[in-house]
Short mmCIF file of C-alpha atoms and ligand atoms in Angstrom, two decimals:
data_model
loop_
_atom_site.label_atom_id
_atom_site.label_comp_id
_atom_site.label_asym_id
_atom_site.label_seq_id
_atom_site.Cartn_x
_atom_site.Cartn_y
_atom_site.Cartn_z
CA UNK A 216 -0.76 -11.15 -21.59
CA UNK A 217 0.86 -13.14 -18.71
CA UNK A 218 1.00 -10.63 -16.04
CA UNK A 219 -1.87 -9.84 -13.76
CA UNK A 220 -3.05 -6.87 -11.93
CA UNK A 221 -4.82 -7.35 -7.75
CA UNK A 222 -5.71 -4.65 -6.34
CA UNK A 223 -8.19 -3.01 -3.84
CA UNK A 224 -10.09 0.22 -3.39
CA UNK A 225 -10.15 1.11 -0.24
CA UNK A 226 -13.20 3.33 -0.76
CA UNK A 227 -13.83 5.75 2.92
CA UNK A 228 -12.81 2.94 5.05
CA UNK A 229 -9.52 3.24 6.34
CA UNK A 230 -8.35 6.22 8.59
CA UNK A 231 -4.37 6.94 7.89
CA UNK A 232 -3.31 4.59 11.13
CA UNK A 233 -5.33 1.54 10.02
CA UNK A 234 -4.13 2.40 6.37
CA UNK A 235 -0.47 2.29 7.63
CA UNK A 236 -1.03 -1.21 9.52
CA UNK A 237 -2.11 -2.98 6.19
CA UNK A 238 -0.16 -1.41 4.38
CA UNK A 239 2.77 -3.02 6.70
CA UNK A 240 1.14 -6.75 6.62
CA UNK A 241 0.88 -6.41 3.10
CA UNK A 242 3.76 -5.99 2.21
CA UNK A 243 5.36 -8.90 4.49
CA UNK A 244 3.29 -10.91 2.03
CA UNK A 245 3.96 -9.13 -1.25
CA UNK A 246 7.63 -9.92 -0.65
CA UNK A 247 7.48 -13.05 -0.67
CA UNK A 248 5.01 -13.12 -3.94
CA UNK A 249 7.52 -14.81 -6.36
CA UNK A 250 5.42 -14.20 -9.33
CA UNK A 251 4.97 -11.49 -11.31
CA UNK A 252 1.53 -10.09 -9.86
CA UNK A 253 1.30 -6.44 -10.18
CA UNK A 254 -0.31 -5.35 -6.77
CA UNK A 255 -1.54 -2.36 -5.92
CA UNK A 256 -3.50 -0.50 -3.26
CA UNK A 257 -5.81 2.82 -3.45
CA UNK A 258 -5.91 4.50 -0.40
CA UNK A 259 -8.54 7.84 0.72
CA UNK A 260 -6.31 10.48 -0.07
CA UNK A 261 -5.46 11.90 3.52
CA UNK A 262 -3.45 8.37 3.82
CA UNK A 263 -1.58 9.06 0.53
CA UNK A 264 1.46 10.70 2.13
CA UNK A 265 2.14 8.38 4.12
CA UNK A 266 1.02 5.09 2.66
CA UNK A 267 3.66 6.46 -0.15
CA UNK A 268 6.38 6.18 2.21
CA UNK A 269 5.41 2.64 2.91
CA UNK A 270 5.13 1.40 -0.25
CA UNK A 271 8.04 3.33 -1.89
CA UNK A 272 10.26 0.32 -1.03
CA UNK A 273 8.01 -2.98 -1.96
CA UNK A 274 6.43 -3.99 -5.00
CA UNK A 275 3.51 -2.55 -4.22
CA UNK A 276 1.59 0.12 -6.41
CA UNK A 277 -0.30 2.99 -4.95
CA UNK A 278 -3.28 5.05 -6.38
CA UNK A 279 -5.69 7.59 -5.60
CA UNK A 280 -9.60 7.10 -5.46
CA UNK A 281 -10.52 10.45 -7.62
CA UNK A 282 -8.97 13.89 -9.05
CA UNK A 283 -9.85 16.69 -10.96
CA UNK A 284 -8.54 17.34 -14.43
CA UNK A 285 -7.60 20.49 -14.07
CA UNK A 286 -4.19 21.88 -12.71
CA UNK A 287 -5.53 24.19 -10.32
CA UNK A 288 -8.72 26.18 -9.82
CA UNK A 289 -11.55 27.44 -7.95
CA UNK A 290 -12.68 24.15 -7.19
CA UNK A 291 -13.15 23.70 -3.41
CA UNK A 292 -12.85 19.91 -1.77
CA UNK A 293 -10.90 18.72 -4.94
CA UNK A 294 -7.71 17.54 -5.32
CA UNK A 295 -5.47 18.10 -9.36
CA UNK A 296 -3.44 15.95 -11.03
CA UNK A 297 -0.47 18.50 -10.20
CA UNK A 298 -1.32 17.88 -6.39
CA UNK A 299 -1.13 14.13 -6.39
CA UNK A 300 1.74 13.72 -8.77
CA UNK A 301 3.73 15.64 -5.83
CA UNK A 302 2.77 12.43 -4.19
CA UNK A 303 4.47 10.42 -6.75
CA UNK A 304 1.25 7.61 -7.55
CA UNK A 305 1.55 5.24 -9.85
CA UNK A 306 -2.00 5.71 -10.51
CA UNK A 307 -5.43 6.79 -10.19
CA UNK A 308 -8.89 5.47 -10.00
CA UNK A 309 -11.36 7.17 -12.67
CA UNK A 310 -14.86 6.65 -13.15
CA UNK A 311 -15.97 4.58 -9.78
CA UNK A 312 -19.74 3.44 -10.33
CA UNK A 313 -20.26 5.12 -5.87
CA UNK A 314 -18.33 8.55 -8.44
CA UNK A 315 -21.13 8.36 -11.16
CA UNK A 316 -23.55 7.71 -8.68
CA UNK A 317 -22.68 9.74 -5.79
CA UNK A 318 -20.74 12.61 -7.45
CA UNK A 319 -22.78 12.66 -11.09
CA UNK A 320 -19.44 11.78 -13.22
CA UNK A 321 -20.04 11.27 -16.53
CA UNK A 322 -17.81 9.57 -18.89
CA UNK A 323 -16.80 13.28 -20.54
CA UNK A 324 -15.33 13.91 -16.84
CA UNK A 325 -14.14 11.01 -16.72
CA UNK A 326 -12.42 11.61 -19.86
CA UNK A 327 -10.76 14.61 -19.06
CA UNK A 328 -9.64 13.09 -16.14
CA UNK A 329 -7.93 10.22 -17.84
CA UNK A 330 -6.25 12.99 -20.18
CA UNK A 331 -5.14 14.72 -17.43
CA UNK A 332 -3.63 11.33 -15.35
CA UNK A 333 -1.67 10.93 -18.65
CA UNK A 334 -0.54 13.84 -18.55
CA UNK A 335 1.45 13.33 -15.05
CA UNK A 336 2.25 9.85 -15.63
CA UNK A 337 -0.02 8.43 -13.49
CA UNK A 338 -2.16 4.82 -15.22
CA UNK A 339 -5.47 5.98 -15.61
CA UNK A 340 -7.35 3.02 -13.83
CA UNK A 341 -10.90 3.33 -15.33
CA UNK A 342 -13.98 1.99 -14.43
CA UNK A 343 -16.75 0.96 -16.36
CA UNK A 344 -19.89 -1.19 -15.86
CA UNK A 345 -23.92 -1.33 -16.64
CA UNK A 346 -26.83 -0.67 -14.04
CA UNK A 347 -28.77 -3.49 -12.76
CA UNK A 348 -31.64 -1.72 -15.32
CA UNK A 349 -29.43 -1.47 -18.35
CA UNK A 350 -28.76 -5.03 -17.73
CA UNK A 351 -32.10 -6.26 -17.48
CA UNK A 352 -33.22 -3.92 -20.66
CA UNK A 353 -30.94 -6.37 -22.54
CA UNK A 354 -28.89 -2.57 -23.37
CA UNK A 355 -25.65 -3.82 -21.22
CA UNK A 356 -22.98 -4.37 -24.44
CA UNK A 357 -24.38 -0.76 -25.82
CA UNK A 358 -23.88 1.22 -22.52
CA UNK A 359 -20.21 -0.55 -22.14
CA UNK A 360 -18.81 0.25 -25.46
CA UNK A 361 -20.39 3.97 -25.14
CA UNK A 362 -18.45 4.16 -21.56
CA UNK A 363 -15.10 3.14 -23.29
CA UNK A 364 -15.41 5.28 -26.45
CA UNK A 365 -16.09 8.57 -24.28
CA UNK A 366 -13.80 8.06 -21.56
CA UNK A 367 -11.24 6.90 -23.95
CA UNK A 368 -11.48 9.69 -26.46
CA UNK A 369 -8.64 11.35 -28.12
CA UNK A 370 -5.98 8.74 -27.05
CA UNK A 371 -3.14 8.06 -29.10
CA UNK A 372 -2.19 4.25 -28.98
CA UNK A 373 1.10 4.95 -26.93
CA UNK A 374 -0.92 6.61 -24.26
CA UNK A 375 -3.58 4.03 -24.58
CA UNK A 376 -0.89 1.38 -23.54
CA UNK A 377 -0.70 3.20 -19.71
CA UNK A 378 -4.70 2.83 -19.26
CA UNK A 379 -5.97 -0.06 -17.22
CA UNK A 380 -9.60 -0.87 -17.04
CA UNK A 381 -11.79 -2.51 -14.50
CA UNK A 382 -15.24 -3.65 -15.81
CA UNK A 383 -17.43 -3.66 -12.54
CA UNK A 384 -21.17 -4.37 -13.23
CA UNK A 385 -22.76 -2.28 -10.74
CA UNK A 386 -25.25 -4.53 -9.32
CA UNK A 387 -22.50 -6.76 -8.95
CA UNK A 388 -20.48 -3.83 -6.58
CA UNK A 389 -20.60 -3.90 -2.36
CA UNK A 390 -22.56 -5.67 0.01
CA UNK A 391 -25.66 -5.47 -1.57
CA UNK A 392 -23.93 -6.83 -4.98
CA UNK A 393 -25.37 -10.18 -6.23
CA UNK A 394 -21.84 -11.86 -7.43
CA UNK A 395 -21.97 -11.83 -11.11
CA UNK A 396 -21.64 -15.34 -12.75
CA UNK A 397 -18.43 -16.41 -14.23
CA UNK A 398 -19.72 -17.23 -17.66
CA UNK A 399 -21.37 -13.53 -17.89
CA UNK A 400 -18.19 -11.69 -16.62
CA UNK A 401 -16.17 -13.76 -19.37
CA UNK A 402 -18.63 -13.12 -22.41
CA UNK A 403 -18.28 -9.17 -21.35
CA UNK A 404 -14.74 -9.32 -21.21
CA UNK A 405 -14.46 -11.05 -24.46
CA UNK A 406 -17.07 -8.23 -25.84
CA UNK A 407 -15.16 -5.61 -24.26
CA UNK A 408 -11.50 -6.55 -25.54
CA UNK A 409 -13.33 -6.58 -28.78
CA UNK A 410 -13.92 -2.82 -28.59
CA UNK A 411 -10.26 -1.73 -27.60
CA UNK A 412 -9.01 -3.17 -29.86
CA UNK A 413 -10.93 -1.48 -32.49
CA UNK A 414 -10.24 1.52 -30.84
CA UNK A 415 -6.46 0.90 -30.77
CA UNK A 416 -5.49 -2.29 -33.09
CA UNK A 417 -1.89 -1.79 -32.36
CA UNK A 418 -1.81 -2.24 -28.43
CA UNK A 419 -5.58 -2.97 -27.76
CA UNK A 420 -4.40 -6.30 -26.30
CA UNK A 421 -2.09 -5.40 -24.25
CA UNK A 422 -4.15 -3.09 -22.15
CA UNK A 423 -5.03 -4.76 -18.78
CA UNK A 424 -9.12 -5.75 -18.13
CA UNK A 425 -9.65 -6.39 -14.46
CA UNK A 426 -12.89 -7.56 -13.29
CA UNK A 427 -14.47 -5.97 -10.12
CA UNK A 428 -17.42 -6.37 -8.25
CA UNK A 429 -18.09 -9.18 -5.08
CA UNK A 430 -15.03 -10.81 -5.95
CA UNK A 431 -14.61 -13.34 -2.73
CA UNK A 432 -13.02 -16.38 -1.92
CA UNK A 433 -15.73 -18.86 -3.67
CA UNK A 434 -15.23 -17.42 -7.24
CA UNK A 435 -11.99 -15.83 -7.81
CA UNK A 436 -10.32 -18.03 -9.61
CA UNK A 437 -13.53 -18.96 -11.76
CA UNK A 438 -12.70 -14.83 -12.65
CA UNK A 439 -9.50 -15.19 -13.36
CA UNK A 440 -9.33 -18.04 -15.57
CA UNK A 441 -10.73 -16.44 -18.32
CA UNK A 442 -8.36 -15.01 -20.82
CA UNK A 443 -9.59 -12.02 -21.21
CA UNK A 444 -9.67 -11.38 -17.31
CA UNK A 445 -6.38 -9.74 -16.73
CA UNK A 446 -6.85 -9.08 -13.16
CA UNK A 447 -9.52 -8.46 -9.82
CA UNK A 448 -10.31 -5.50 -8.72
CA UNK A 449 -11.43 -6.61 -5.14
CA UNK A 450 -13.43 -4.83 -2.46
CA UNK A 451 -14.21 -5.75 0.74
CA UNK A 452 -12.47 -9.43 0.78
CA UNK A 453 -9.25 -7.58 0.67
CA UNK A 454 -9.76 -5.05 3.28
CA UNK A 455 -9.61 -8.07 5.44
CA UNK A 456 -5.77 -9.27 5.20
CA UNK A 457 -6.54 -12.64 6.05
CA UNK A 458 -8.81 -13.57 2.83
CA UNK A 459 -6.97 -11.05 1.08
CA UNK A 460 -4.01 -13.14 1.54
CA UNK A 461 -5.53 -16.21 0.50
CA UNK A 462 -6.63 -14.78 -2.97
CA UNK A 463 -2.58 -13.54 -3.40
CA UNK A 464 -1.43 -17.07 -2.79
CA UNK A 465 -4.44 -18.97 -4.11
CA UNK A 466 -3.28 -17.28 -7.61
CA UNK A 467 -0.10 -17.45 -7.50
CA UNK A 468 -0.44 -21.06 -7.40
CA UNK A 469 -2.99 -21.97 -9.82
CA UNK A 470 -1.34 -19.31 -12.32
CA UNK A 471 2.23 -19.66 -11.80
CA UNK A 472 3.28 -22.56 -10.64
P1 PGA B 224 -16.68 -5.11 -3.56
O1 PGA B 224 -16.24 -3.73 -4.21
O2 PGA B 224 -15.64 -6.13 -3.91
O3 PGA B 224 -16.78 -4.86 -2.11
O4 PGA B 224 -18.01 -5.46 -4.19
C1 PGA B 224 -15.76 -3.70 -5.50
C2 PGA B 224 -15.53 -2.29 -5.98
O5 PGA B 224 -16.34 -1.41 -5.71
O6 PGA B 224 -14.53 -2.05 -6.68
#
């Protein structure tokens, strides 16, 4: 796989002006990314709108943080698949460990969800990872491959081809995340590529793994150089556009030239 996916979450950070601001710098520097990094950017959804409108003439991707799977419903404070495909995403963000912990997903939501994101043509971006407890209980491979089995369930292997995933240990995630070590992150990838492609041996690997969790300046490109690492999901080191910057040039150097 030669291409690589960067992208950020902006989580409930961002108001729609501020969102419109990055969005601009970004994409100064996205157009003159010669290489073919596939960037994208996941706004809260009040910025979608207009984020879209930005983006809709750069290279620049654009997906949501959370949906429903269901059309439409009595289901006050959500947002359907219908709704943001009227937005015209290119994806959306399923399964976020602050979801499961926050909003009790469960990977049988989650799979629904991803069903449904299919189902508009939007890539089901869909994250997995262990608790700093299943780690610890030496349990972390077990809970992974149970994540990926339920929240990939059902797929056929051409709609298995539009899923991304993001493996993000949670006690690796936010600012009190202890960076997970390069070696670990690696082994897990290598584990996990394992188990898609026993769940879909014709295009198991081709589907993207990004890594997410503390990703900063000091060990991105120890991420990245591992083969099974097909691209960062980063956090708060690319809210900032300065170091988020450095990462987008940083790579496309040591990858592509
Ligand atoms: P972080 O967030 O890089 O700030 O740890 C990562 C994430 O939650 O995806």
């Amino acid at each position: 796989m030669s291409k690589i996916w960067v992208g950020t979450n902006w989580k409930m950070t961002k108001t729609i002006a501020e969102g419109i601001s990055y969005t601009k710098e970004l994409k100064q520097i996205a157009n003159k990314l010669t290489s073919d990094i596939e960037l994208f950017i996941i706004p809260s959804h009040t910025a979608l709108v207009d984020i879209k409108k930005e983006v809709s003439n750069s290279r620049i991707k654009i997906g949501a943080q959370n949906m429903h799977w269901e059309d439409t419903g009595a289901y006050t404070g959500e947002i359907s698949p219908k709704m943001l495909n009227e937005i015209g995403l290119d994806l959306v963000e399923l399964g976020h460990s602050e979801r499961r912990q926050y909003s009790n997903e469960n990977d049988t939501d989650i799979n629904k969800k991803v069903v449904a994101a299919l189902k508009y043509g939007m890539q089901p971006l869909v994250c997995i990872g262990e608790n700093i407890q299943q780690k610890n209980n030496g349990i972390s491979l077990e809970v992974l491959a149970a994540q990926l089995k339920v929240c990939l369930k059902g797929l056929t292997e051409v709609q298995a081809q539009q899923v991304l995933i993001a493996y993000e240990p949670v006690w690796a995630i936010g600012e009190n995340g202890m960076p997970a070590d390069a070696k670990y992150v690696g082994e897990i990838h290598s584990f996990l590529r394992g188990i898609i492609v026993e769940l879909f041996p014709e295009v198991g690997n081709d589907i993207p793994l990004l890594y997410g969790g503390s990703v900063n300046l000091e060990n991105f490109l120890e991420y990245i150089d591992h083969q099974d690492v097909n691209g960062l999901f980063v956090g708060r080191t690319a809210w900032n556009m300065e170091t988020f910057t450095v990462i987008l040039h940083e790579l496309e150097k040591h990858l592509y030239q």
